[in-house]
């Protein structure tokens, strides 16, 4: 259900939400006694439904992981690289037969429900992890 609007009573007290079932497209109106806005980076969108003039507060960034073959980090221990070129840390965590490496942290202007990895994020992870992860030569061939 996606909240698409808020309702108010005569005294301008919020008392309902409009929502759309995004699978069927059916629209609903719910009466509410209280509304909790816990929409993460989208929190300002909901606040604007109450007051279109409200000052937006969220400064968004996105982060991605890459999923590599487990042979890059055999064993059960995770690895933390404590100092990276962007002043953060990078984790490599064994996960089933894969190893998950990340994250990045890049400011974005457009906030998306379905963010896509930027080329520079992929390169950053590969270059940083590549200084520490290595396949034995026989496997790399
Ligand atoms: C690169 C990066 C690294 C991070 N690393 C860490 C970390 O190491 N540790 C840590 O604790 N935090 C970390 N964070 C922060 C953490 O991811 C967020 O603070 C956390 O996910 C926010 O949780 P939330 O429940 O507030 O929002 P979300 O988890 O974003 O949930 C919001 C939900 O609201 C829904 N929604 C949005 N709009 C609507 C609408 N109109 N109607 C209905 N539903 C809606 C969304 O679909 C979503 O399900 C990181 C963030 C980034 C960007």
mmCIF file of C-alpha atoms and ligand atoms in Angstrom:
data_model
loop_
_atom_site.group_PDB
_atom_site.id
_atom_site.type_symbol
_atom_site.label_atom_id
_atom_site.label_comp_id
_atom_site.label_asym_id
_atom_site.label_seq_id
_atom_site.Cartn_x
_atom_site.Cartn_y
_atom_site.Cartn_z
ATOM 1 C CA UNK A 1 0.000 0.000 0.000
ATOM 2 C CA UNK A 2 1.417 3.355 -0.975
ATOM 3 C CA UNK A 3 0.220 6.382 0.973
ATOM 4 C CA UNK A 4 -0.781 9.017 -1.574
ATOM 5 C CA UNK A 5 -2.467 11.634 0.602
ATOM 6 C CA UNK A 6 -3.565 12.643 4.085
ATOM 7 C CA UNK A 7 -7.010 13.700 5.283
ATOM 8 C CA UNK A 8 -7.822 16.349 7.866
ATOM 9 C CA UNK A 9 -10.886 17.113 9.933
ATOM 10 C CA UNK A 10 -12.466 20.543 10.142
ATOM 11 C CA UNK A 11 -9.967 21.576 12.812
ATOM 12 C CA UNK A 12 -7.103 20.695 10.457
ATOM 13 C CA UNK A 13 -6.191 17.685 12.575
ATOM 14 C CA UNK A 14 -4.931 14.717 10.511
ATOM 15 C CA UNK A 15 -7.513 11.945 10.708
ATOM 16 C CA UNK A 16 -6.959 9.681 7.718
ATOM 17 C CA UNK A 17 -4.733 8.474 4.892
ATOM 18 C CA UNK A 18 -5.378 7.771 1.248
ATOM 19 C CA UNK A 19 -3.517 4.717 -0.021
ATOM 20 C CA UNK A 20 -3.224 2.697 -3.216
ATOM 21 C CA UNK A 21 -2.797 -1.041 -3.431
ATOM 22 C CA UNK A 22 0.060 -0.983 -5.945
ATOM 23 C CA UNK A 23 -0.669 -4.552 -7.085
ATOM 24 C CA UNK A 24 -4.299 -3.950 -8.052
ATOM 25 C CA UNK A 25 -4.312 -0.142 -8.420
ATOM 26 C CA UNK A 26 -7.317 -0.017 -6.044
ATOM 27 C CA UNK A 27 -7.520 3.133 -3.920
ATOM 28 C CA UNK A 28 -8.514 3.211 -0.260
ATOM 29 C CA UNK A 29 -9.280 5.781 2.424
ATOM 30 C CA UNK A 30 -8.493 4.858 6.029
ATOM 31 C CA UNK A 31 -9.718 6.705 9.108
ATOM 32 C CA UNK A 32 -6.898 7.037 11.654
ATOM 33 C CA UNK A 33 -6.444 8.028 15.273
ATOM 34 C CA UNK A 34 -2.710 8.491 14.769
ATOM 35 C CA UNK A 35 -0.261 8.443 11.858
ATOM 36 C CA UNK A 36 3.350 7.299 12.207
ATOM 37 C CA UNK A 37 5.531 8.456 9.341
ATOM 38 C CA UNK A 38 8.361 5.889 9.159
ATOM 39 C CA UNK A 39 9.111 6.093 5.445
ATOM 40 C CA UNK A 40 12.883 6.485 5.700
ATOM 41 C CA UNK A 41 14.332 8.751 2.998
ATOM 42 C CA UNK A 42 10.755 9.375 1.766
ATOM 43 C CA UNK A 43 9.702 10.963 5.062
ATOM 44 C CA UNK A 44 9.619 14.486 3.545
ATOM 45 C CA UNK A 45 7.199 13.348 0.803
ATOM 46 C CA UNK A 46 4.649 12.403 3.468
ATOM 47 C CA UNK A 47 5.262 15.606 5.466
ATOM 48 C CA UNK A 48 4.621 17.614 2.281
ATOM 49 C CA UNK A 49 1.195 15.950 1.987
ATOM 50 C CA UNK A 50 0.382 17.654 5.308
ATOM 51 C CA UNK A 51 2.112 20.970 4.564
ATOM 52 C CA UNK A 52 3.354 21.568 0.973
ATOM 53 C CA UNK A 53 5.492 24.488 2.217
ATOM 54 C CA UNK A 54 7.433 22.390 4.717
ATOM 55 C CA UNK A 55 11.250 22.615 4.581
ATOM 56 C CA UNK A 56 12.659 19.291 3.371
ATOM 57 C CA UNK A 57 15.166 17.816 5.867
ATOM 58 C CA UNK A 58 16.490 14.611 4.320
ATOM 59 C CA UNK A 59 19.918 14.601 2.659
ATOM 60 C CA UNK A 60 19.982 11.280 0.833
ATOM 61 C CA UNK A 61 22.802 8.975 -0.083
ATOM 62 C CA UNK A 62 22.903 5.482 -1.531
ATOM 63 C CA UNK A 63 25.134 2.543 -0.840
ATOM 64 C CA UNK A 64 25.617 -0.742 -2.667
ATOM 65 C CA UNK A 65 27.213 -4.128 -2.108
ATOM 66 C CA UNK A 66 28.736 -6.419 -4.705
ATOM 67 C CA UNK A 67 28.213 -10.175 -4.487
ATOM 68 C CA UNK A 68 31.385 -12.045 -5.485
ATOM 69 C CA UNK A 69 32.253 -15.685 -5.767
ATOM 70 C CA UNK A 70 33.110 -17.179 -2.375
ATOM 71 C CA UNK A 71 36.515 -18.285 -3.652
ATOM 72 C CA UNK A 72 37.684 -14.662 -3.225
ATOM 73 C CA UNK A 73 37.392 -15.073 0.573
ATOM 74 C CA UNK A 74 37.568 -18.740 1.572
ATOM 75 C CA UNK A 75 36.891 -19.560 5.241
ATOM 76 C CA UNK A 76 34.169 -18.409 7.604
ATOM 77 C CA UNK A 77 35.646 -15.129 8.808
ATOM 78 C CA UNK A 78 34.492 -11.732 7.598
ATOM 79 C CA UNK A 79 37.006 -9.060 6.713
ATOM 80 C CA UNK A 80 36.855 -5.377 7.625
ATOM 81 C CA UNK A 81 39.096 -2.928 5.811
ATOM 82 C CA UNK A 82 39.298 -0.122 8.391
ATOM 83 C CA UNK A 83 40.623 2.691 6.195
ATOM 84 C CA UNK A 84 39.468 3.289 2.647
ATOM 85 C CA UNK A 85 40.144 6.073 0.134
ATOM 86 C CA UNK A 86 36.707 7.587 0.852
ATOM 87 C CA UNK A 87 37.449 7.739 4.596
ATOM 88 C CA UNK A 88 35.075 4.910 5.497
ATOM 89 C CA UNK A 89 35.333 1.148 6.046
ATOM 90 C CA UNK A 90 34.638 -1.753 3.703
ATOM 91 C CA UNK A 91 33.287 -5.144 4.754
ATOM 92 C CA UNK A 92 33.638 -8.493 3.011
ATOM 93 C CA UNK A 93 31.217 -10.993 4.565
ATOM 94 C CA UNK A 94 30.915 -14.696 3.621
ATOM 95 C CA UNK A 95 27.303 -15.467 2.643
ATOM 96 C CA UNK A 96 26.401 -19.002 1.512
ATOM 97 C CA UNK A 97 28.666 -19.691 -1.494
ATOM 98 C CA UNK A 98 29.222 -15.984 -2.091
ATOM 99 C CA UNK A 99 30.987 -13.091 -0.418
ATOM 100 C CA UNK A 100 29.185 -9.767 0.009
ATOM 101 C CA UNK A 101 31.438 -6.700 -0.257
ATOM 102 C CA UNK A 102 30.426 -3.121 0.554
ATOM 103 C CA UNK A 103 29.214 -0.570 1.110
ATOM 104 C CA UNK A 104 29.561 2.693 -0.722
ATOM 105 C CA UNK A 105 27.991 5.961 0.415
ATOM 106 C CA UNK A 106 27.200 8.422 -2.372
ATOM 107 C CA UNK A 107 25.031 11.538 -2.112
ATOM 108 C CA UNK A 108 22.084 11.442 -4.529
ATOM 109 C CA UNK A 109 19.734 14.211 -5.673
ATOM 110 C CA UNK A 110 16.946 11.903 -6.842
ATOM 111 C CA UNK A 111 15.644 9.467 -4.232
ATOM 112 C CA UNK A 112 14.566 6.193 -5.813
ATOM 113 C CA UNK A 113 12.704 3.171 -4.387
ATOM 114 C CA UNK A 114 14.855 1.025 -6.653
ATOM 115 C CA UNK A 115 18.376 2.507 -6.717
ATOM 116 C CA UNK A 116 20.856 1.251 -9.291
ATOM 117 C CA UNK A 117 24.589 0.840 -8.597
ATOM 118 C CA UNK A 118 26.655 3.638 -10.141
ATOM 119 C CA UNK A 119 29.690 2.664 -12.198
ATOM 120 C CA UNK A 120 31.936 4.602 -9.782
ATOM 121 C CA UNK A 121 30.510 2.599 -6.851
ATOM 122 C CA UNK A 122 31.304 -0.689 -8.583
ATOM 123 C CA UNK A 123 34.831 0.486 -9.415
ATOM 124 C CA UNK A 124 35.432 1.726 -5.843
ATOM 125 C CA UNK A 125 34.482 -1.637 -4.332
ATOM 126 C CA UNK A 126 36.470 -3.639 -6.877
ATOM 127 C CA UNK A 127 39.574 -1.460 -6.481
ATOM 128 C CA UNK A 128 39.438 -1.409 -2.665
ATOM 129 C CA UNK A 129 38.593 -5.087 -2.205
ATOM 130 C CA UNK A 130 41.071 -6.003 -4.922
ATOM 131 C CA UNK A 131 43.908 -4.834 -2.678
ATOM 132 C CA UNK A 132 42.991 -7.526 -0.135
ATOM 133 C CA UNK A 133 41.106 -10.322 -1.904
ATOM 134 C CA UNK A 134 42.867 -12.604 -4.322
ATOM 135 C CA UNK A 135 42.030 -15.871 -6.002
ATOM 136 C CA UNK A 136 44.770 -18.531 -5.918
ATOM 137 C CA UNK A 137 46.398 -18.528 -9.381
ATOM 138 C CA UNK A 138 45.040 -21.968 -10.301
ATOM 139 C CA UNK A 139 41.438 -20.774 -9.703
ATOM 140 C CA UNK A 140 41.989 -17.456 -11.452
ATOM 141 C CA UNK A 141 43.010 -19.134 -14.698
HETATM 142 C C1 LIG B 1 25.172 3.806 2.365
HETATM 143 C C2 LIG B 1 24.390 3.630 3.628
HETATM 144 C C3 LIG B 1 24.933 2.868 4.657
HETATM 145 C C4 LIG B 1 24.236 2.698 5.832
HETATM 146 N N1 LIG B 1 24.805 1.952 6.817
HETATM 147 C C5 LIG B 1 24.161 1.782 7.971
HETATM 148 C C6 LIG B 1 24.728 0.985 9.003
HETATM 149 O O1 LIG B 1 25.816 0.435 8.868
HETATM 150 N N2 LIG B 1 24.047 0.866 10.158
HETATM 151 C C7 LIG B 1 22.814 1.465 10.356
HETATM 152 O O2 LIG B 1 22.223 1.296 11.418
HETATM 153 N N3 LIG B 1 22.266 2.207 9.372
HETATM 154 C C8 LIG B 1 22.879 2.392 8.198
HETATM 155 N N4 LIG B 1 22.315 3.153 7.217
HETATM 156 C C9 LIG B 1 21.031 3.816 7.469
HETATM 157 C C10 LIG B 1 19.871 2.849 7.402
HETATM 158 O O3 LIG B 1 19.865 2.154 6.180
HETATM 159 C C11 LIG B 1 18.591 3.663 7.511
HETATM 160 O O4 LIG B 1 18.697 4.588 8.584
HETATM 161 C C12 LIG B 1 17.421 2.746 7.814
HETATM 162 O O5 LIG B 1 17.252 1.799 6.798
HETATM 163 C C13 LIG B 1 16.160 3.571 7.913
HETATM 164 O O6 LIG B 1 15.132 2.692 8.305
HETATM 165 P P1 LIG B 1 13.664 3.163 8.241
HETATM 166 O O7 LIG B 1 12.796 2.059 8.752
HETATM 167 O O8 LIG B 1 13.540 4.520 8.856
HETATM 168 O O9 LIG B 1 13.388 3.369 6.679
HETATM 169 P P2 LIG B 1 13.423 2.281 5.427
HETATM 170 O O10 LIG B 1 14.082 1.037 5.873
HETATM 171 O O11 LIG B 1 13.901 3.042 4.305
HETATM 172 O O12 LIG B 1 11.862 1.985 5.333
HETATM 173 C C14 LIG B 1 10.966 2.943 4.800
HETATM 174 C C15 LIG B 1 9.795 2.198 4.207
HETATM 175 O O13 LIG B 1 8.778 3.133 3.863
HETATM 176 C C16 LIG B 1 8.194 2.711 2.650
HETATM 177 N N5 LIG B 1 7.542 3.863 2.012
HETATM 178 C C17 LIG B 1 8.114 4.930 1.414
HETATM 179 N N6 LIG B 1 7.181 5.785 0.933
HETATM 180 C C18 LIG B 1 5.982 5.235 1.251
HETATM 181 C C19 LIG B 1 4.632 5.626 1.011
HETATM 182 N N7 LIG B 1 4.300 6.771 0.354
HETATM 183 N N8 LIG B 1 3.633 4.818 1.462
HETATM 184 C C20 LIG B 1 3.922 3.656 2.127
HETATM 185 N N9 LIG B 1 5.187 3.229 2.378
HETATM 186 C C21 LIG B 1 6.209 4.013 1.934
HETATM 187 C C22 LIG B 1 9.346 2.151 1.849
HETATM 188 O O14 LIG B 1 8.861 1.280 0.839
HETATM 189 C C23 LIG B 1 10.136 1.422 2.924
HETATM 190 O O15 LIG B 1 9.695 0.088 3.058
HETATM 191 C C24 LIG B 1 22.967 3.312 6.000
HETATM 192 C C25 LIG B 1 22.400 4.053 4.963
HETATM 193 C C26 LIG B 1 23.111 4.216 3.782
HETATM 194 C C27 LIG B 1 22.497 5.042 2.654
#
